[in-house]
Structures are given as C-alpha cells and as structure tokens.
C-alpha cells in the first residue's frame, strides 16, 4: 500500500525513534522526581526539548507546555472562556475546537462560527466584525487538514491584539510545514502535535504567551506548571523536539518538492477525469494537500477501489461517521459532490512515479465506478 494520507498521521522518522529509545529504558526517570539523578536526568531532557521547541516556534521556553496532543492543547486553550463571554471560531475548525465550543455554548458562553470563503479563507474583516465587547478569544486554525488552506493568521492575530481579544491558532497541520514565527505573529496561544511531522503519537504542546494564564482541564500533581497534571511523557517530549528539530533543515525543501508533485497530480487529474474539481486554493495551500471531488462517484467506493493507495475522504477523526465533510459544505461544495471527495496528503515517502500511478488508478477507478453505477 502506498501511503498518501499524511494529514492523518506520518510514520515516525527513524532518527526520531533513535533519540527516544533510551528514555524508555536506561533513562527512564520521572522528570518530576528531582531528588535523584534518574529524575534529574529526565527533567533535563524535558527542559532541553522545551528550549528546542521554543526556538523552533520563536517563543520562550517558559511559554511551552507539553500535552497529550493537539486535541488536548485545543481543549485547554478554549478552557479560558467563562460563561457570559464570547468565543469566535471558524466554520472549518477541527472537531477538537468545534466540540469544546459546543460544550461551552451549553455552559453559557456565546459562540460565533465564522464563515469562510469558497477556498476556505477567513476574511480579517469578518473576524473584526464579529468581535463584541465581551469577546474573550478567537480561534482560527493555521492550516486546514482537509483542503490545506493556509489562513492569514498574522493579520487575524494582529487585529485581535488591537481589539484586546486573545487569539489562538490550531497549528497542528501547519507547524513544521510552513514558517511560523511567534516572535512576529502576535498570537497568544498555539497548539501543535508531533505525529503530523514524523514524530510520535500522543504528544503535543501548547504555546501560551507570557502574561496569559491557561487553565488546566485535569488537575493533580501540578506538572507543567499546573497547566497539565500527569507524569510527563518523557520519550514523547524528546521525540517531538527531535522531529521539529529535523523540520528546521528539511521543511523548506520538502515543501518545494511536494508542491511540484501535488500540482502535477492536480493537473493530471483535471485533464484526465471529466467532472473532477479541486477544493481549496492553488496558492496559500499546504504543499502536500490535494482535495478532489468527482461527480457521480461515492468517495467510499472510490477509496475501496483504490487498492494500491491509502486514502481518506477527510479528517480521520470524523471518518467512520457518514455524511459529507463539514469543511467541504462550509466552502459551498454541494452535498452530492462532497460525498464524492477524497483527500490526498503527500509526504516524505512519496515520489513522482507514485503520482503517475495514483493519477492512473484514480482515472480508471472513477471510470469503472461510473460505468457500474450507470447500469
Ligand atoms: N487539529 C487538527 C487541524 C488536526 O488535523 C488534528 C489531527 N487530525 C488535531 C487537531 C488533533 O491532533 P492530535 O491527533 O494530536 O490530538
């Protein structure tokens, strides 16, 4: 099977795994047990990782908190809202933003779901227009996991800063793929995760700008300065720092390579398959992302027919749920077309040869499905 679902997750880079391994065995200490050398040894690895990640993001190490992944980071970020306050989120956020927003709404927070345009962009004017005197926080993702749209977060964060509103961005798909410098982007909170950039699963982080006090979801031993209690996942933290460290030198080149592969695939598919259309923008898009709709085809049948490729129809967190993608519906794709859409996520392992195969297989499978369903 050729893996083209890199938005869902990525394989752990062997160099990352190598850095993690000692922390499962000889360097097994609990980073909070600083009364002995094993504990201090783990604690120093965690602090080194914090410094390295802070450097990667243009932040200070005191602003980085480790979590179990971006889902938890997003939930902690939204936990800043109190009843009576107002929250703004975009219509194409991941479920780990939309679900806590729903829960907050039933607890007395007012929530505005900001529409996006046909390419998935949030308009700064629309965000500015949605701000009310009681708006506490706005959350707009840095890049979308289905259609790859890269949001203008610098502008969005700046206007929130001017209006005294906190700005959070879910950078799960963006961090480690596009340049994000918190030294120049006035964003107050940012969520990231290791497993989208060749790091391990179950580890992520939240940047919280100095002066903002994040509130914990779980309380206990007070680890991570009270923001996230629980024994720190030391191998995970070390692996995440190693994964992002590798991105420093590899991200730009990989981005260029994947853009070429992706655009080539895009052009081939539209040329070969009648009734095919691409969702999302051509520029300001994650390099490895392509989202294509096929008229008169059910994505489920197509994915099943594509025996040589691991594909998906959208977010893994929603797959298994039937119904068209809310992201595609939010950009104005019809329900029927949304049901005939697949997401392609290219990554490190993909080659030009595979793109030729992918285009051929998709062309044949779409033709065959249309032929069978037309009978
Ligand atoms: N936000 C976005 C945009 C994502 O794509 C994902 C992963 N599908 C998440 C949040 C959740 O991240 P994690 O798997 O680290 O909880």
mmCIF file of N, CA, C and O in Angstrom, residues 280-330:
data_model
loop_
_atom_site.group_PDB
_atom_site.id
_atom_site.type_symbol
_atom_site.label_atom_id
_atom_site.label_comp_id
_atom_site.label_asym_id
_atom_site.label_seq_id
_atom_site.Cartn_x
_atom_site.Cartn_y
_atom_site.Cartn_z
ATOM 1 N N UNK A 280 -10.378 23.997 -2.462
ATOM 2 C CA UNK A 280 -9.324 24.735 -1.778
ATOM 3 C C UNK A 280 -8.482 25.516 -2.775
ATOM 4 O O UNK A 280 -8.605 25.334 -3.984
ATOM 5 N N UNK A 281 -7.610 26.381 -2.262
ATOM 6 C CA UNK A 281 -6.848 27.283 -3.133
ATOM 7 C C UNK A 281 -5.638 26.618 -3.798
ATOM 8 O O UNK A 281 -5.179 25.577 -3.336
ATOM 9 N N UNK A 282 -5.149 27.249 -4.852
ATOM 10 C CA UNK A 282 -3.935 26.733 -5.516
ATOM 11 C C UNK A 282 -2.693 27.277 -4.804
ATOM 12 O O UNK A 282 -1.740 26.557 -4.576
ATOM 13 N N UNK A 283 -2.712 28.538 -4.465
ATOM 14 C CA UNK A 283 -1.616 29.121 -3.675
ATOM 15 C C UNK A 283 -2.040 29.087 -2.211
ATOM 16 O O UNK A 283 -3.149 28.632 -1.900
ATOM 17 N N UNK A 284 -1.176 29.537 -1.298
ATOM 18 C CA UNK A 284 -1.503 29.572 0.137
ATOM 19 C C UNK A 284 -2.173 28.285 0.592
ATOM 20 O O UNK A 284 -3.245 28.274 1.203
ATOM 21 N N UNK A 285 -1.532 27.176 0.196
ATOM 22 C CA UNK A 285 -2.080 25.858 0.491
ATOM 23 C C UNK A 285 -0.943 24.971 0.978
ATOM 24 O O UNK A 285 0.183 25.073 0.463
ATOM 25 N N UNK A 286 -1.220 24.078 1.917
ATOM 26 C CA UNK A 286 -0.194 23.145 2.376
ATOM 27 C C UNK A 286 0.351 22.379 1.185
ATOM 28 O O UNK A 286 -0.420 21.883 0.352
ATOM 29 N N UNK A 287 1.672 22.239 1.134
ATOM 30 C CA UNK A 287 2.316 21.668 -0.052
ATOM 31 C C UNK A 287 1.788 20.288 -0.424
ATOM 32 O O UNK A 287 1.537 20.008 -1.590
ATOM 33 N N UNK A 288 1.595 19.429 0.577
ATOM 34 C CA UNK A 288 1.243 18.045 0.263
ATOM 35 C C UNK A 288 -0.252 17.794 0.123
ATOM 36 O O UNK A 288 -0.663 16.655 -0.052
ATOM 37 N N UNK A 289 -1.052 18.850 0.186
ATOM 38 C CA UNK A 289 -2.512 18.629 0.238
ATOM 39 C C UNK A 289 -3.203 18.756 -1.112
ATOM 40 O O UNK A 289 -2.965 19.689 -1.874
ATOM 41 N N UNK A 290 -4.081 17.797 -1.380
ATOM 42 C CA UNK A 290 -4.973 17.902 -2.535
ATOM 43 C C UNK A 290 -6.314 17.314 -2.110
ATOM 44 O O UNK A 290 -6.358 16.274 -1.431
ATOM 45 N N UNK A 291 -7.396 17.995 -2.478
ATOM 46 C CA UNK A 291 -8.732 17.501 -2.135
ATOM 47 C C UNK A 291 -9.559 17.593 -3.405
ATOM 48 O O UNK A 291 -9.722 18.671 -3.970
ATOM 49 N N UNK A 292 -9.995 16.439 -3.889
ATOM 50 C CA UNK A 292 -10.651 16.399 -5.192
ATOM 51 C C UNK A 292 -12.052 15.820 -5.095
ATOM 52 O O UNK A 292 -12.266 14.810 -4.410
ATOM 53 N N UNK A 293 -12.989 16.448 -5.802
ATOM 54 C CA UNK A 293 -14.367 15.934 -5.880
ATOM 55 C C UNK A 293 -14.594 15.345 -7.267
ATOM 56 O O UNK A 293 -14.122 15.898 -8.267
ATOM 57 N N UNK A 294 -15.310 14.237 -7.281
ATOM 58 C CA UNK A 294 -15.651 13.595 -8.559
ATOM 59 C C UNK A 294 -17.162 13.490 -8.656
ATOM 60 O O UNK A 294 -17.801 12.900 -7.773
ATOM 61 N N UNK A 295 -17.713 14.052 -9.719
ATOM 62 C CA UNK A 295 -19.165 13.937 -9.924
ATOM 63 C C UNK A 295 -19.540 12.477 -10.114
ATOM 64 O O UNK A 295 -18.775 11.710 -10.701
ATOM 65 N N UNK A 296 -20.692 12.111 -9.675
ATOM 66 C CA UNK A 296 -21.284 10.768 -9.853
ATOM 67 C C UNK A 296 -20.408 9.637 -9.274
ATOM 68 O O UNK A 296 -20.377 8.537 -9.808
ATOM 69 N N UNK A 297 -19.708 9.945 -8.199
ATOM 70 C CA UNK A 297 -18.889 8.902 -7.551
ATOM 71 C C UNK A 297 -19.050 9.051 -6.038
ATOM 72 O O UNK A 297 -19.090 10.168 -5.530
ATOM 73 N N UNK A 298 -19.160 7.930 -5.341
ATOM 74 C CA UNK A 298 -19.157 7.965 -3.871
ATOM 75 C C UNK A 298 -17.716 7.757 -3.417
ATOM 76 O O UNK A 298 -17.067 6.788 -3.833
ATOM 77 N N UNK A 299 -17.226 8.645 -2.568
ATOM 78 C CA UNK A 299 -15.829 8.547 -2.123
ATOM 79 C C UNK A 299 -15.539 7.176 -1.508
ATOM 80 O O UNK A 299 -14.459 6.605 -1.719
ATOM 81 N N UNK A 300 -16.497 6.662 -0.779
ATOM 82 C CA UNK A 300 -16.292 5.373 -0.115
ATOM 83 C C UNK A 300 -15.970 4.262 -1.118
ATOM 84 O O UNK A 300 -15.047 3.470 -0.908
ATOM 85 N N UNK A 301 -16.735 4.229 -2.221
ATOM 86 C CA UNK A 301 -16.487 3.211 -3.251
ATOM 87 C C UNK A 301 -15.136 3.450 -3.905
ATOM 88 O O UNK A 301 -14.406 2.500 -4.208
ATOM 89 N N UNK A 302 -14.817 4.714 -4.114
ATOM 90 C CA UNK A 302 -13.561 5.039 -4.785
ATOM 91 C C UNK A 302 -12.364 4.626 -3.922
ATOM 92 O O UNK A 302 -11.423 3.980 -4.416
ATOM 93 N N UNK A 303 -12.434 4.962 -2.648
ATOM 94 C CA UNK A 303 -11.330 4.625 -1.735
ATOM 95 C C UNK A 303 -11.164 3.106 -1.661
ATOM 96 O O UNK A 303 -10.049 2.576 -1.669
ATOM 97 N N UNK A 304 -12.282 2.407 -1.663
ATOM 98 C CA UNK A 304 -12.259 0.943 -1.627
ATOM 99 C C UNK A 304 -11.649 0.372 -2.916
ATOM 100 O O UNK A 304 -10.874 -0.591 -2.874
ATOM 101 N N UNK A 305 -11.963 1.023 -4.030
ATOM 102 C CA UNK A 305 -11.455 0.536 -5.327
ATOM 103 C C UNK A 305 -9.962 0.821 -5.498
ATOM 104 O O UNK A 305 -9.267 0.136 -6.249
ATOM 105 N N UNK A 306 -9.450 1.811 -4.789
ATOM 106 C CA UNK A 306 -8.046 2.214 -4.932
ATOM 107 C C UNK A 306 -7.170 1.305 -4.080
ATOM 108 O O UNK A 306 -6.649 1.713 -3.039
ATOM 109 N N UNK A 307 -7.009 0.079 -4.532
ATOM 110 C CA UNK A 307 -6.383 -0.928 -3.688
ATOM 111 C C UNK A 307 -4.907 -0.687 -3.382
ATOM 112 O O UNK A 307 -4.372 -1.189 -2.412
ATOM 113 N N UNK A 308 -4.250 0.090 -4.257
ATOM 114 C CA UNK A 308 -2.805 0.285 -4.037
ATOM 115 C C UNK A 308 -2.481 1.488 -3.145
ATOM 116 O O UNK A 308 -1.327 1.716 -2.821
ATOM 117 N N UNK A 309 -3.504 2.296 -2.802
ATOM 118 C CA UNK A 309 -3.238 3.543 -2.075
ATOM 119 C C UNK A 309 -4.051 3.670 -0.789
ATOM 120 O O UNK A 309 -5.226 3.318 -0.760
ATOM 121 N N UNK A 310 -3.407 4.208 0.248
ATOM 122 C CA UNK A 310 -4.119 4.522 1.499
ATOM 123 C C UNK A 310 -4.636 5.946 1.383
ATOM 124 O O UNK A 310 -3.855 6.895 1.406
ATOM 125 N N UNK A 311 -5.936 6.069 1.233
ATOM 126 C CA UNK A 311 -6.552 7.384 1.018
ATOM 127 C C UNK A 311 -7.613 7.630 2.072
ATOM 128 O O UNK A 311 -8.015 6.711 2.783
ATOM 129 N N UNK A 312 -8.103 8.861 2.143
ATOM 130 C CA UNK A 312 -9.227 9.116 3.050
ATOM 131 C C UNK A 312 -10.161 10.132 2.414
ATOM 132 O O UNK A 312 -9.804 10.796 1.442
ATOM 133 N N UNK A 313 -11.342 10.232 3.004
ATOM 134 C CA UNK A 313 -12.294 11.196 2.449
ATOM 135 C C UNK A 313 -12.291 12.481 3.272
ATOM 136 O O UNK A 313 -13.001 13.412 2.963
ATOM 137 N N UNK A 314 -11.525 12.498 4.343
ATOM 138 C CA UNK A 314 -11.499 13.719 5.152
ATOM 139 C C UNK A 314 -10.769 13.471 6.441
ATOM 140 O O UNK A 314 -9.900 12.609 6.504
ATOM 141 N N UNK A 315 -11.150 14.193 7.461
ATOM 142 C CA UNK A 315 -10.477 14.082 8.742
ATOM 143 C C UNK A 315 -10.671 12.688 9.338
ATOM 144 O O UNK A 315 -11.786 12.189 9.384
ATOM 145 N N UNK A 316 -9.572 12.102 9.816
ATOM 146 C CA UNK A 316 -9.647 10.752 10.392
ATOM 147 C C UNK A 316 -10.554 10.751 11.606
ATOM 148 O O UNK A 316 -11.217 9.760 11.903
ATOM 149 N N UNK A 317 -10.599 11.889 12.275
ATOM 150 C CA UNK A 317 -11.399 11.973 13.498
ATOM 151 C C UNK A 317 -12.874 11.945 13.177
ATOM 152 O O UNK A 317 -13.706 11.689 14.030
ATOM 153 N N UNK A 318 -13.241 12.231 11.928
ATOM 154 C CA UNK A 318 -14.651 12.175 11.561
ATOM 155 C C UNK A 318 -14.930 10.993 10.650
ATOM 156 O O UNK A 318 -16.077 10.714 10.330
ATOM 157 N N UNK A 319 -13.871 10.312 10.165
ATOM 158 C CA UNK A 319 -14.136 9.230 9.229
ATOM 159 C C UNK A 319 -14.751 8.086 10.028
ATOM 160 O O UNK A 319 -14.471 7.898 11.196
ATOM 161 N N UNK A 320 -15.602 7.362 9.406
ATOM 162 C CA UNK A 320 -16.375 6.378 10.144
ATOM 163 C C UNK A 320 -17.755 6.971 10.387
ATOM 164 O O UNK A 320 -18.749 6.284 10.467
ATOM 165 N N UNK A 321 -17.786 8.305 10.449
ATOM 166 C CA UNK A 321 -19.076 8.976 10.520
ATOM 167 C C UNK A 321 -19.545 9.128 9.100
ATOM 168 O O UNK A 321 -18.772 9.506 8.241
ATOM 169 N N UNK A 322 -20.791 8.838 8.847
ATOM 170 C CA UNK A 322 -21.236 9.024 7.471
ATOM 171 C C UNK A 322 -21.707 10.451 7.317
ATOM 172 O O UNK A 322 -21.884 11.176 8.261
ATOM 173 N N UNK A 323 -21.819 10.870 6.124
ATOM 174 C CA UNK A 323 -22.235 12.246 5.896
ATOM 175 C C UNK A 323 -21.084 13.016 5.295
ATOM 176 O O UNK A 323 -19.929 12.668 5.504
ATOM 177 N N UNK A 324 -21.436 14.039 4.523
ATOM 178 C CA UNK A 324 -20.396 14.802 3.822
ATOM 179 C C UNK A 324 -19.557 15.637 4.779
ATOM 180 O O UNK A 324 -20.013 15.983 5.864
ATOM 181 N N UNK A 325 -18.338 15.936 4.351
ATOM 182 C CA UNK A 325 -17.418 16.696 5.193
ATOM 183 C C UNK A 325 -17.972 18.094 5.499
ATOM 184 O O UNK A 325 -18.312 18.849 4.586
ATOM 185 N N UNK A 326 -18.023 18.466 6.786
ATOM 186 C CA UNK A 326 -18.478 19.819 7.144
ATOM 187 C C UNK A 326 -17.571 20.905 6.553
ATOM 188 O O UNK A 326 -18.039 22.003 6.271
ATOM 189 N N UNK A 327 -16.284 20.581 6.367
ATOM 190 C CA UNK A 327 -15.360 21.570 5.788
ATOM 191 C C UNK A 327 -15.779 21.867 4.346
ATOM 192 O O UNK A 327 -15.885 23.018 3.925
ATOM 193 N N UNK A 328 -16.057 20.796 3.586
ATOM 194 C CA UNK A 328 -16.457 20.993 2.185
ATOM 195 C C UNK A 328 -17.802 21.703 2.098
ATOM 196 O O UNK A 328 -18.010 22.568 1.249
ATOM 197 N N UNK A 329 -18.711 21.351 2.991
ATOM 198 C CA UNK A 329 -20.023 22.019 2.989
ATOM 199 C C UNK A 329 -19.824 23.506 3.300
ATOM 200 O O UNK A 329 -20.483 24.346 2.702
ATOM 201 N N UNK A 330 -18.888 23.806 4.222
ATOM 202 C CA UNK A 330 -18.664 25.210 4.629
ATOM 203 C C UNK A 330 -18.084 26.058 3.493
ATOM 204 O O UNK A 330 -18.264 27.271 3.468
#
